[in-house]
Amino acid sequence: MLAAAVLAAGTVWSGVASAKGPESLADLAASVTPAVVNISASTRSDEAARPRTGPQPGTPFEDLFEEFFRRRGQAPGRGEAPRPRRSNSLGSGFVIDASGIVVTNNHVIGEANDIQVIFSDGTKLKAEIVGRDAKTDIAVLRVKPEKPLKAVPFGDSETMRPGDWVMAIGNPFGLGGSVSAGIVSARGRNIESGPYDNYIQTDAAINKGNSGGPLFNMNGEVIGINTAILSPTGGSVGIGFAVPSANAKPVIEQLREFGETRRGWLGVRIQNVDDATAEALGLGTARGALIAGIDEKGPAKPAGLELGDVIVKFDGQEVKQSRDLPRIVATTPVGKTVDVVIVRKKEELTKSVTLGRLEDGEKAAAASPSGPRTGDAPAASQRALGLELSAVSEDLRRRYGIKDGQKGVVITRVDPNSSAADKRIQPGELIVEVGQEAVSSPADVAKRVETLKKEGRKSALLLVANAQGEVRFVAVTIE
């Protein structure tokens, strides 16, 4: 049984600020609903299955019924010929071009080989995929209507503020054309679903089936694509997430033009700057993106960027934390020459970089061989920063699986009560740099730590490599 509830928003706050919700969203909903669609995606697999003789499709017992027979190597039907299996998913989408261009989430269509777009008047049209992008979870579809469709425009998500009213329309649990309303709860949310997370959080009800649907501002403009929810129950608890239009529009334009994305590429591996790292680098406050690796064939290397540089501004945009950088770089046109402001050993420098294409860099990385082979350092042993250190030797290479050619000082023991242990430094890893200076022996480490201590530093910035050669920066307290 479905229950309906109406919540009237009209509280007036006295004092300096006042707020009043819209009296009705009916006119707004009526004007944009024809552009909101349901997406039905079907996938036919080669796995054989037999016709059902048990519960009807879509009932709670359907999966249990098939699993019962599958475990026994039987099919639900008796003596009937096998047939291909089909799976279905339902989601939402919206029309952005009257000629038949529809936007939805990539996860809504999955690997479907049959996609139907269902309009509010009941019309069903077969859709083809124009392009898709897993990193932002966006897909663009095309249908061929007999007459122009109702389309909705994008708005500027950057102007939205926490507290602004928004409206979502979609297909929750197969209930097409459902309207819900709420406010922008927060912006810039990172839910760790992809490299470019920058979600709008809203308390407008978003449920299973709303994925791919639009989030409107009060002008009827799409300022977000509803994509995910945070819920212990699987239903809406007032925490939903939408891809901002500012992030979605460039991706959609590329998919429409090229059928694929063409993102900018800098060719660096980065990590966040915490307070201890900022102190060790003399940054003052924690900010920017710390370069922890440079692609040998990427644009950063010929531009003069180095390991340990902190990128604080890219193409005029401030990099407040490391996760800002990939998003800014990705939305910058391939081939554009930009200014990159870095901090290197407390000095602010500007480098000019001509961006490559991310997709080309990913292909090259997948095909690249392992690094060069070099000789080993003589054996030695010493303690520093709660670490027991030894020079690289053949015995240690074998013991920890350290790849040939990897340089540095081997960590053989970590004091469990040390700052290094708190930062998850482990035996078998190597210290490559201390305070942005290369080290090749335990004595080098101890000497460099002592120098930093005399300079009044509270922490030492270590460049630590694992056995495979992947590096990261770690700020360890000097005691």
mmCIF file with all atom_site columns, C-alpha atoms in Angstrom, residues 80-286:
data_model
loop_
_atom_site.group_PDB
_atom_site.id
_atom_site.type_symbol
_atom_site.label_atom_id
_atom_site.label_alt_id
_atom_site.label_comp_id
_atom_site.label_asym_id
_atom_site.label_entity_id
_atom_site.label_seq_id
_atom_site.pdbx_PDB_ins_code
_atom_site.Cartn_x
_atom_site.Cartn_y
_atom_site.Cartn_z
_atom_site.occupancy
_atom_site.B_iso_or_equiv
_atom_site.pdbx_formal_charge
_atom_site.auth_seq_id
_atom_site.auth_comp_id
_atom_site.auth_asym_id
_atom_site.auth_atom_id
_atom_site.pdbx_PDB_model_num
ATOM 1   C CA . GLU A 1 80  ? 12.478 -27.727 -21.524 1.00 0.00 ? 80  GLU A CA 1
ATOM 2   C CA . ALA A 1 81  ? 15.079 -26.310 -23.888 1.00 0.00 ? 81  ALA A CA 1
ATOM 3   C CA . PRO A 1 82  ? 17.558 -23.793 -22.451 1.00 0.00 ? 82  PRO A CA 1
ATOM 4   C CA . ARG A 1 83  ? 17.280 -20.152 -23.445 1.00 0.00 ? 83  ARG A CA 1
ATOM 5   C CA . PRO A 1 84  ? 19.529 -17.077 -23.016 1.00 0.00 ? 84  PRO A CA 1
ATOM 6   C CA . ARG A 1 85  ? 19.292 -15.265 -19.695 1.00 0.00 ? 85  ARG A CA 1
ATOM 7   C CA . ARG A 1 86  ? 18.047 -11.672 -19.544 1.00 0.00 ? 86  ARG A CA 1
ATOM 8   C CA . SER A 1 87  ? 18.511 -9.092  -16.828 1.00 0.00 ? 87  SER A CA 1
ATOM 9   C CA . ASN A 1 88  ? 16.751 -5.744  -16.603 1.00 0.00 ? 88  ASN A CA 1
ATOM 10  C CA . SER A 1 89  ? 17.445 -2.456  -14.878 1.00 0.00 ? 89  SER A CA 1
ATOM 11  C CA . LEU A 1 90  ? 15.352 0.657   -14.504 1.00 0.00 ? 90  LEU A CA 1
ATOM 12  C CA . GLY A 1 91  ? 16.569 4.218   -14.148 1.00 0.00 ? 91  GLY A CA 1
ATOM 13  C CA . SER A 1 92  ? 15.894 7.777   -15.156 1.00 0.00 ? 92  SER A CA 1
ATOM 14  C CA . GLY A 1 93  ? 17.156 10.284  -17.695 1.00 0.00 ? 93  GLY A CA 1
ATOM 15  C CA . PHE A 1 94  ? 16.304 13.585  -19.327 1.00 0.00 ? 94  PHE A CA 1
ATOM 16  C CA . VAL A 1 95  ? 16.217 15.118  -22.805 1.00 0.00 ? 95  VAL A CA 1
ATOM 17  C CA . ILE A 1 96  ? 18.743 17.886  -23.483 1.00 0.00 ? 96  ILE A CA 1
ATOM 18  C CA . ASP A 1 97  ? 18.164 18.238  -27.241 1.00 0.00 ? 97  ASP A CA 1
ATOM 19  C CA . ALA A 1 98  ? 14.766 18.193  -28.972 1.00 0.00 ? 98  ALA A CA 1
ATOM 20  C CA . SER A 1 99  ? 16.246 16.069  -31.769 1.00 0.00 ? 99  SER A CA 1
ATOM 21  C CA . GLY A 1 100 ? 16.503 13.119  -29.357 1.00 0.00 ? 100 GLY A CA 1
ATOM 22  C CA . ILE A 1 101 ? 19.610 13.400  -27.122 1.00 0.00 ? 101 ILE A CA 1
ATOM 23  C CA . VAL A 1 102 ? 19.082 11.881  -23.675 1.00 0.00 ? 102 VAL A CA 1
ATOM 24  C CA . VAL A 1 103 ? 21.407 11.944  -20.659 1.00 0.00 ? 103 VAL A CA 1
ATOM 25  C CA . THR A 1 104 ? 21.501 9.297   -17.916 1.00 0.00 ? 104 THR A CA 1
ATOM 26  C CA . ASN A 1 105 ? 23.980 7.512   -15.627 1.00 0.00 ? 105 ASN A CA 1
ATOM 27  C CA . ASN A 1 106 ? 26.439 5.044   -17.090 1.00 0.00 ? 106 ASN A CA 1
ATOM 28  C CA . HIS A 1 107 ? 25.559 2.500   -14.395 1.00 0.00 ? 107 HIS A CA 1
ATOM 29  C CA . VAL A 1 108 ? 21.887 2.623   -15.445 1.00 0.00 ? 108 VAL A CA 1
ATOM 30  C CA . ILE A 1 109 ? 22.625 1.178   -18.890 1.00 0.00 ? 109 ILE A CA 1
ATOM 31  C CA . GLY A 1 110 ? 25.515 -1.051  -17.769 1.00 0.00 ? 110 GLY A CA 1
ATOM 32  C CA . GLU A 1 111 ? 26.368 -3.512  -20.540 1.00 0.00 ? 111 GLU A CA 1
ATOM 33  C CA . ALA A 1 112 ? 22.812 -3.514  -21.897 1.00 0.00 ? 112 ALA A CA 1
ATOM 34  C CA . ASN A 1 113 ? 22.234 -4.476  -25.515 1.00 0.00 ? 113 ASN A CA 1
ATOM 35  C CA . ASP A 1 114 ? 18.611 -3.279  -25.534 1.00 0.00 ? 114 ASP A CA 1
ATOM 36  C CA . ILE A 1 115 ? 17.780 0.191   -24.167 1.00 0.00 ? 115 ILE A CA 1
ATOM 37  C CA . GLN A 1 116 ? 14.276 1.660   -24.184 1.00 0.00 ? 116 GLN A CA 1
ATOM 38  C CA . VAL A 1 117 ? 13.473 5.293   -23.377 1.00 0.00 ? 117 VAL A CA 1
ATOM 39  C CA . ILE A 1 118 ? 9.960  5.706   -21.990 1.00 0.00 ? 118 ILE A CA 1
ATOM 40  C CA . PHE A 1 119 ? 8.354  9.170   -22.025 1.00 0.00 ? 119 PHE A CA 1
ATOM 41  C CA . SER A 1 120 ? 5.724  10.605  -19.675 1.00 0.00 ? 120 SER A CA 1
ATOM 42  C CA . ASP A 1 121 ? 2.984  10.099  -22.287 1.00 0.00 ? 121 ASP A CA 1
ATOM 43  C CA . GLY A 1 122 ? 3.822  6.387   -22.519 1.00 0.00 ? 122 GLY A CA 1
ATOM 44  C CA . THR A 1 123 ? 5.783  6.589   -25.783 1.00 0.00 ? 123 THR A CA 1
ATOM 45  C CA . LYS A 1 124 ? 8.652  4.076   -25.999 1.00 0.00 ? 124 LYS A CA 1
ATOM 46  C CA . LEU A 1 125 ? 11.658 4.609   -28.259 1.00 0.00 ? 125 LEU A CA 1
ATOM 47  C CA . LYS A 1 126 ? 14.675 2.378   -28.786 1.00 0.00 ? 126 LYS A CA 1
ATOM 48  C CA . ALA A 1 127 ? 17.926 4.134   -27.867 1.00 0.00 ? 127 ALA A CA 1
ATOM 49  C CA . GLU A 1 128 ? 21.486 3.835   -29.091 1.00 0.00 ? 128 GLU A CA 1
ATOM 50  C CA . ILE A 1 129 ? 24.554 4.774   -27.066 1.00 0.00 ? 129 ILE A CA 1
ATOM 51  C CA . VAL A 1 130 ? 26.306 7.920   -28.269 1.00 0.00 ? 130 VAL A CA 1
ATOM 52  C CA . GLY A 1 131 ? 29.042 7.718   -25.635 1.00 0.00 ? 131 GLY A CA 1
ATOM 53  C CA . ARG A 1 132 ? 29.663 6.797   -22.024 1.00 0.00 ? 132 ARG A CA 1
ATOM 54  C CA . ASP A 1 133 ? 32.114 7.677   -19.270 1.00 0.00 ? 133 ASP A CA 1
ATOM 55  C CA . ALA A 1 134 ? 32.609 5.446   -16.228 1.00 0.00 ? 134 ALA A CA 1
ATOM 56  C CA . LYS A 1 135 ? 34.752 8.006   -14.368 1.00 0.00 ? 135 LYS A CA 1
ATOM 57  C CA . THR A 1 136 ? 31.875 10.483  -14.011 1.00 0.00 ? 136 THR A CA 1
ATOM 58  C CA . ASP A 1 137 ? 29.115 7.856   -14.417 1.00 0.00 ? 137 ASP A CA 1
ATOM 59  C CA . ILE A 1 138 ? 27.537 9.650   -17.385 1.00 0.00 ? 138 ILE A CA 1
ATOM 60  C CA . ALA A 1 139 ? 26.051 8.207   -20.564 1.00 0.00 ? 139 ALA A CA 1
ATOM 61  C CA . VAL A 1 140 ? 24.555 9.942   -23.600 1.00 0.00 ? 140 VAL A CA 1
ATOM 62  C CA . LEU A 1 141 ? 21.835 8.202   -25.628 1.00 0.00 ? 141 LEU A CA 1
ATOM 63  C CA . ARG A 1 142 ? 20.095 9.014   -28.906 1.00 0.00 ? 142 ARG A CA 1
ATOM 64  C CA . VAL A 1 143 ? 16.498 8.255   -29.890 1.00 0.00 ? 143 VAL A CA 1
ATOM 65  C CA . LYS A 1 144 ? 14.719 9.024   -33.156 1.00 0.00 ? 144 LYS A CA 1
ATOM 66  C CA . PRO A 1 145 ? 11.374 10.706  -32.413 1.00 0.00 ? 145 PRO A CA 1
ATOM 67  C CA . GLU A 1 146 ? 8.716  11.476  -35.010 1.00 0.00 ? 146 GLU A CA 1
ATOM 68  C CA . LYS A 1 147 ? 8.471  15.061  -33.750 1.00 0.00 ? 147 LYS A CA 1
ATOM 69  C CA . PRO A 1 148 ? 10.700 17.367  -31.654 1.00 0.00 ? 148 PRO A CA 1
ATOM 70  C CA . LEU A 1 149 ? 10.886 16.441  -27.991 1.00 0.00 ? 149 LEU A CA 1
ATOM 71  C CA . LYS A 1 150 ? 10.581 18.617  -24.919 1.00 0.00 ? 150 LYS A CA 1
ATOM 72  C CA . ALA A 1 151 ? 14.131 19.393  -23.745 1.00 0.00 ? 151 ALA A CA 1
ATOM 73  C CA . VAL A 1 152 ? 15.475 21.008  -20.587 1.00 0.00 ? 152 VAL A CA 1
ATOM 74  C CA . PRO A 1 153 ? 18.529 23.293  -20.343 1.00 0.00 ? 153 PRO A CA 1
ATOM 75  C CA . PHE A 1 154 ? 21.466 23.060  -17.990 1.00 0.00 ? 154 PHE A CA 1
ATOM 76  C CA . GLY A 1 155 ? 21.875 25.676  -15.284 1.00 0.00 ? 155 GLY A CA 1
ATOM 77  C CA . ASP A 1 156 ? 24.986 26.863  -13.464 1.00 0.00 ? 156 ASP A CA 1
ATOM 78  C CA . SER A 1 157 ? 25.647 24.542  -10.533 1.00 0.00 ? 157 SER A CA 1
ATOM 79  C CA . GLU A 1 158 ? 28.435 26.833  -9.341  1.00 0.00 ? 158 GLU A CA 1
ATOM 80  C CA . THR A 1 159 ? 25.855 29.429  -8.261  1.00 0.00 ? 159 THR A CA 1
ATOM 81  C CA . MET A 1 160 ? 23.979 26.957  -6.044  1.00 0.00 ? 160 MET A CA 1
ATOM 82  C CA . ARG A 1 161 ? 24.406 27.413  -2.310  1.00 0.00 ? 161 ARG A CA 1
ATOM 83  C CA . PRO A 1 162 ? 23.567 25.172  0.649   1.00 0.00 ? 162 PRO A CA 1
ATOM 84  C CA . GLY A 1 163 ? 19.975 26.015  1.496   1.00 0.00 ? 163 GLY A CA 1
ATOM 85  C CA . ASP A 1 164 ? 18.831 26.672  -2.103  1.00 0.00 ? 164 ASP A CA 1
ATOM 86  C CA . TRP A 1 165 ? 15.672 24.831  -3.130  1.00 0.00 ? 165 TRP A CA 1
ATOM 87  C CA . VAL A 1 166 ? 15.917 21.996  -5.667  1.00 0.00 ? 166 VAL A CA 1
ATOM 88  C CA . MET A 1 167 ? 13.498 19.507  -7.226  1.00 0.00 ? 167 MET A CA 1
ATOM 89  C CA . ALA A 1 168 ? 14.175 15.958  -8.429  1.00 0.00 ? 168 ALA A CA 1
ATOM 90  C CA . ILE A 1 169 ? 12.057 14.026  -10.924 1.00 0.00 ? 169 ILE A CA 1
ATOM 91  C CA . GLY A 1 170 ? 12.621 10.380  -11.771 1.00 0.00 ? 170 GLY A CA 1
ATOM 92  C CA . ASN A 1 171 ? 11.562 6.764   -11.732 1.00 0.00 ? 171 ASN A CA 1
ATOM 93  C CA . PRO A 1 172 ? 12.041 5.501   -8.139  1.00 0.00 ? 172 PRO A CA 1
ATOM 94  C CA . PHE A 1 173 ? 11.178 1.814   -7.775  1.00 0.00 ? 173 PHE A CA 1
ATOM 95  C CA . GLY A 1 174 ? 9.542  1.939   -11.213 1.00 0.00 ? 174 GLY A CA 1
ATOM 96  C CA . LEU A 1 175 ? 7.135  4.732   -10.201 1.00 0.00 ? 175 LEU A CA 1
ATOM 97  C CA . GLY A 1 176 ? 7.772  6.994   -13.192 1.00 0.00 ? 176 GLY A CA 1
ATOM 98  C CA . GLY A 1 177 ? 7.264  10.747  -13.065 1.00 0.00 ? 177 GLY A CA 1
ATOM 99  C CA . SER A 1 178 ? 7.795  11.010  -9.294  1.00 0.00 ? 178 SER A CA 1
ATOM 100 C CA . VAL A 1 179 ? 8.560  14.518  -8.034  1.00 0.00 ? 179 VAL A CA 1
ATOM 101 C CA . SER A 1 180 ? 10.454 15.232  -4.806  1.00 0.00 ? 180 SER A CA 1
ATOM 102 C CA . ALA A 1 181 ? 11.833 18.453  -3.413  1.00 0.00 ? 181 ALA A CA 1
ATOM 103 C CA . GLY A 1 182 ? 14.388 19.623  -0.904  1.00 0.00 ? 182 GLY A CA 1
ATOM 104 C CA . ILE A 1 183 ? 17.417 21.828  -0.602  1.00 0.00 ? 183 ILE A CA 1
ATOM 105 C CA . VAL A 1 184 ? 21.095 21.740  -1.458  1.00 0.00 ? 184 VAL A CA 1
ATOM 106 C CA . SER A 1 185 ? 22.582 20.285  1.724   1.00 0.00 ? 185 SER A CA 1
ATOM 107 C CA . ALA A 1 186 ? 26.236 20.704  0.753   1.00 0.00 ? 186 ALA A CA 1
ATOM 108 C CA . ARG A 1 187 ? 28.564 21.042  -2.216  1.00 0.00 ? 187 ARG A CA 1
ATOM 109 C CA . GLY A 1 188 ? 31.877 19.456  -3.132  1.00 0.00 ? 188 GLY A CA 1
ATOM 110 C CA . ARG A 1 189 ? 31.151 16.103  -1.529  1.00 0.00 ? 189 ARG A CA 1
ATOM 111 C CA . ASN A 1 190 ? 33.698 13.325  -2.068  1.00 0.00 ? 190 ASN A CA 1
ATOM 112 C CA . ILE A 1 191 ? 32.073 9.890   -1.676  1.00 0.00 ? 191 ILE A CA 1
ATOM 113 C CA . GLU A 1 192 ? 35.119 8.094   -3.164  1.00 0.00 ? 192 GLU A CA 1
ATOM 114 C CA . SER A 1 193 ? 33.196 6.733   -6.127  1.00 0.00 ? 193 SER A CA 1
ATOM 115 C CA . GLY A 1 194 ? 35.638 8.022   -8.729  1.00 0.00 ? 194 GLY A CA 1
ATOM 116 C CA . PRO A 1 195 ? 38.607 10.318  -9.424  1.00 0.00 ? 195 PRO A CA 1
ATOM 117 C CA . TYR A 1 196 ? 36.487 13.434  -9.999  1.00 0.00 ? 196 TYR A CA 1
ATOM 118 C CA . ASP A 1 197 ? 34.036 13.312  -7.085  1.00 0.00 ? 197 ASP A CA 1
ATOM 119 C CA . ASN A 1 198 ? 32.528 16.740  -6.488  1.00 0.00 ? 198 ASN A CA 1
ATOM 120 C CA . TYR A 1 199 ? 28.901 15.954  -5.728  1.00 0.00 ? 199 TYR A CA 1
ATOM 121 C CA . ILE A 1 200 ? 26.007 18.179  -4.769  1.00 0.00 ? 200 ILE A CA 1
ATOM 122 C CA . GLN A 1 201 ? 24.382 16.717  -1.657  1.00 0.00 ? 201 GLN A CA 1
ATOM 123 C CA . THR A 1 202 ? 20.613 17.114  -1.362  1.00 0.00 ? 202 THR A CA 1
ATOM 124 C CA . ASP A 1 203 ? 17.853 15.996  0.971   1.00 0.00 ? 203 ASP A CA 1
ATOM 125 C CA . ALA A 1 204 ? 15.334 15.740  -1.887  1.00 0.00 ? 204 ALA A CA 1
ATOM 126 C CA . ALA A 1 205 ? 14.140 12.116  -1.847  1.00 0.00 ? 205 ALA A CA 1
ATOM 127 C CA . ILE A 1 206 ? 16.291 10.029  -4.202  1.00 0.00 ? 206 ILE A CA 1
ATOM 128 C CA . ASN A 1 207 ? 15.760 6.281   -4.346  1.00 0.00 ? 207 ASN A CA 1
ATOM 129 C CA . LYS A 1 208 ? 16.653 3.286   -6.478  1.00 0.00 ? 208 LYS A CA 1
ATOM 130 C CA . GLY A 1 209 ? 15.502 4.141   -9.988  1.00 0.00 ? 209 GLY A CA 1
ATOM 131 C CA . ASN A 1 210 ? 16.171 7.885   -9.635  1.00 0.00 ? 210 ASN A CA 1
ATOM 132 C CA . SER A 1 211 ? 19.704 7.369   -10.975 1.00 0.00 ? 211 SER A CA 1
ATOM 133 C CA . GLY A 1 212 ? 20.335 9.410   -14.100 1.00 0.00 ? 212 GLY A CA 1
ATOM 134 C CA . GLY A 1 213 ? 17.439 11.770  -13.454 1.00 0.00 ? 213 GLY A CA 1
ATOM 135 C CA . PRO A 1 214 ? 17.689 15.554  -13.247 1.00 0.00 ? 214 PRO A CA 1
ATOM 136 C CA . LEU A 1 215 ? 18.013 17.796  -10.214 1.00 0.00 ? 215 LEU A CA 1
ATOM 137 C CA . PHE A 1 216 ? 16.393 21.152  -11.053 1.00 0.00 ? 216 PHE A CA 1
ATOM 138 C CA . ASN A 1 217 ? 16.802 24.635  -9.665  1.00 0.00 ? 217 ASN A CA 1
ATOM 139 C CA . MET A 1 218 ? 13.711 26.813  -9.280  1.00 0.00 ? 218 MET A CA 1
ATOM 140 C CA . ASN A 1 219 ? 14.138 28.124  -12.850 1.00 0.00 ? 219 ASN A CA 1
ATOM 141 C CA . GLY A 1 220 ? 13.615 24.659  -14.330 1.00 0.00 ? 220 GLY A CA 1
ATOM 142 C CA . GLU A 1 221 ? 17.307 24.272  -15.206 1.00 0.00 ? 221 GLU A CA 1
ATOM 143 C CA . VAL A 1 222 ? 19.252 21.061  -14.581 1.00 0.00 ? 222 VAL A CA 1
ATOM 144 C CA . ILE A 1 223 ? 21.989 21.756  -12.041 1.00 0.00 ? 223 ILE A CA 1
ATOM 145 C CA . GLY A 1 224 ? 22.770 18.115  -11.252 1.00 0.00 ? 224 GLY A CA 1
ATOM 146 C CA . ILE A 1 225 ? 22.387 14.483  -12.352 1.00 0.00 ? 225 ILE A CA 1
ATOM 147 C CA . ASN A 1 226 ? 21.110 12.297  -9.502  1.00 0.00 ? 226 ASN A CA 1
ATOM 148 C CA . THR A 1 227 ? 23.600 9.473   -9.120  1.00 0.00 ? 227 THR A CA 1
ATOM 149 C CA . ALA A 1 228 ? 23.936 7.988   -5.633  1.00 0.00 ? 228 ALA A CA 1
ATOM 150 C CA . ILE A 1 229 ? 22.503 7.825   -2.134  1.00 0.00 ? 229 ILE A CA 1
ATOM 151 C CA . LEU A 1 230 ? 23.939 7.144   1.289   1.00 0.00 ? 230 LEU A CA 1
ATOM 152 C CA . SER A 1 231 ? 21.553 4.809   3.074   1.00 0.00 ? 231 SER A CA 1
ATOM 153 C CA . PRO A 1 232 ? 21.746 1.922   5.565   1.00 0.00 ? 232 PRO A CA 1
ATOM 154 C CA . THR A 1 233 ? 18.312 0.744   4.409   1.00 0.00 ? 233 THR A CA 1
ATOM 155 C CA . GLY A 1 234 ? 18.554 1.060   0.621   1.00 0.00 ? 234 GLY A CA 1
ATOM 156 C CA . GLY A 1 235 ? 15.865 3.759   0.640   1.00 0.00 ? 235 GLY A CA 1
ATOM 157 C CA . SER A 1 236 ? 16.117 7.523   0.939   1.00 0.00 ? 236 SER A CA 1
ATOM 158 C CA . VAL A 1 237 ? 17.216 8.860   4.307   1.00 0.00 ? 237 VAL A CA 1
ATOM 159 C CA . GLY A 1 238 ? 17.690 12.385  3.013   1.00 0.00 ? 238 GLY A CA 1
ATOM 160 C CA . ILE A 1 239 ? 21.273 12.043  1.786   1.00 0.00 ? 239 ILE A CA 1
ATOM 161 C CA . GLY A 1 240 ? 21.455 11.970  -2.001  1.00 0.00 ? 240 GLY A CA 1
ATOM 162 C CA . PHE A 1 241 ? 24.215 12.976  -4.397  1.00 0.00 ? 241 PHE A CA 1
ATOM 163 C CA . ALA A 1 242 ? 24.124 14.562  -7.853  1.00 0.00 ? 242 ALA A CA 1
ATOM 164 C CA . VAL A 1 243 ? 26.894 15.226  -10.387 1.00 0.00 ? 243 VAL A CA 1
ATOM 165 C CA . PRO A 1 244 ? 27.033 19.039  -10.759 1.00 0.00 ? 244 PRO A CA 1
ATOM 166 C CA . SER A 1 245 ? 26.154 20.405  -14.187 1.00 0.00 ? 245 SER A CA 1
ATOM 167 C CA . ALA A 1 246 ? 29.512 22.203  -14.254 1.00 0.00 ? 246 ALA A CA 1
ATOM 168 C CA . ASN A 1 247 ? 31.230 18.794  -14.189 1.00 0.00 ? 247 ASN A CA 1
ATOM 169 C CA . ALA A 1 248 ? 28.730 17.010  -16.416 1.00 0.00 ? 248 ALA A CA 1
ATOM 170 C CA . LYS A 1 249 ? 28.455 19.489  -19.299 1.00 0.00 ? 249 LYS A CA 1
ATOM 171 C CA . PRO A 1 250 ? 32.053 19.201  -20.617 1.00 0.00 ? 250 PRO A CA 1
ATOM 172 C CA . VAL A 1 251 ? 31.841 15.388  -20.493 1.00 0.00 ? 251 VAL A CA 1
ATOM 173 C CA . ILE A 1 252 ? 28.490 15.371  -22.304 1.00 0.00 ? 252 ILE A CA 1
ATOM 174 C CA . GLU A 1 253 ? 29.803 17.729  -24.984 1.00 0.00 ? 253 GLU A CA 1
ATOM 175 C CA . GLN A 1 254 ? 32.828 15.479  -25.593 1.00 0.00 ? 254 GLN A CA 1
ATOM 176 C CA . LEU A 1 255 ? 30.688 12.349  -25.736 1.00 0.00 ? 255 LEU A CA 1
ATOM 177 C CA . ARG A 1 256 ? 28.354 13.993  -28.254 1.00 0.00 ? 256 ARG A CA 1
ATOM 178 C CA . GLU A 1 257 ? 31.197 15.244  -30.431 1.00 0.00 ? 257 GLU A CA 1
ATOM 179 C CA . PHE A 1 258 ? 33.684 12.379  -30.233 1.00 0.00 ? 258 PHE A CA 1
ATOM 180 C CA . GLY A 1 259 ? 31.795 9.450   -28.708 1.00 0.00 ? 259 GLY A CA 1
ATOM 181 C CA . GLU A 1 260 ? 34.462 9.379   -25.978 1.00 0.00 ? 260 GLU A CA 1
ATOM 182 C CA . THR A 1 261 ? 36.163 11.666  -23.474 1.00 0.00 ? 261 THR A CA 1
ATOM 183 C CA . ARG A 1 262 ? 39.263 13.718  -24.226 1.00 0.00 ? 262 ARG A CA 1
ATOM 184 C CA . ARG A 1 263 ? 40.601 14.874  -20.890 1.00 0.00 ? 263 ARG A CA 1
ATOM 185 C CA . GLY A 1 264 ? 43.672 16.934  -20.158 1.00 0.00 ? 264 GLY A CA 1
ATOM 186 C CA . TRP A 1 265 ? 46.690 15.064  -18.753 1.00 0.00 ? 265 TRP A CA 1
ATOM 187 C CA . LEU A 1 266 ? 49.536 16.413  -16.633 1.00 0.00 ? 266 LEU A CA 1
ATOM 188 C CA . GLY A 1 267 ? 51.408 13.153  -16.066 1.00 0.00 ? 267 GLY A CA 1
ATOM 189 C CA . VAL A 1 268 ? 51.921 13.261  -12.301 1.00 0.00 ? 268 VAL A CA 1
ATOM 190 C CA . ARG A 1 269 ? 50.915 11.115  -9.352  1.00 0.00 ? 269 ARG A CA 1
ATOM 191 C CA . ILE A 1 270 ? 49.838 13.184  -6.374  1.00 0.00 ? 270 ILE A CA 1
ATOM 192 C CA . GLN A 1 271 ? 48.934 12.893  -2.713  1.00 0.00 ? 271 GLN A CA 1
ATOM 193 C CA . ASN A 1 272 ? 47.280 15.152  -0.178  1.00 0.00 ? 272 ASN A CA 1
ATOM 194 C CA . VAL A 1 273 ? 49.177 17.608  2.019   1.00 0.00 ? 273 VAL A CA 1
ATOM 195 C CA . ASP A 1 274 ? 48.339 17.197  5.712   1.00 0.00 ? 274 ASP A CA 1
ATOM 196 C CA . ASP A 1 275 ? 49.423 19.531  8.532   1.00 0.00 ? 275 ASP A CA 1
ATOM 197 C CA . ALA A 1 276 ? 52.595 17.585  9.307   1.00 0.00 ? 276 ALA A CA 1
ATOM 198 C CA . THR A 1 277 ? 53.635 17.523  5.639   1.00 0.00 ? 277 THR A CA 1
ATOM 199 C CA . ALA A 1 278 ? 52.907 21.238  5.306   1.00 0.00 ? 278 ALA A CA 1
ATOM 200 C CA . GLU A 1 279 ? 55.123 21.956  8.314   1.00 0.00 ? 279 GLU A CA 1
ATOM 201 C CA . ALA A 1 280 ? 57.918 19.795  6.920   1.00 0.00 ? 280 ALA A CA 1
ATOM 202 C CA . LEU A 1 281 ? 57.730 21.585  3.575   1.00 0.00 ? 281 LEU A CA 1
ATOM 203 C CA . GLY A 1 282 ? 57.417 25.047  5.082   1.00 0.00 ? 282 GLY A CA 1
ATOM 204 C CA . LEU A 1 283 ? 54.059 25.689  3.382   1.00 0.00 ? 283 LEU A CA 1
ATOM 205 C CA . GLY A 1 284 ? 52.507 27.374  6.386   1.00 0.00 ? 284 GLY A CA 1
ATOM 206 C CA . THR A 1 285 ? 49.069 25.817  5.936   1.00 0.00 ? 285 THR A CA 1
ATOM 207 C CA . ALA A 1 286 ? 48.018 22.483  4.450   1.00 0.00 ? 286 ALA A CA 1
#
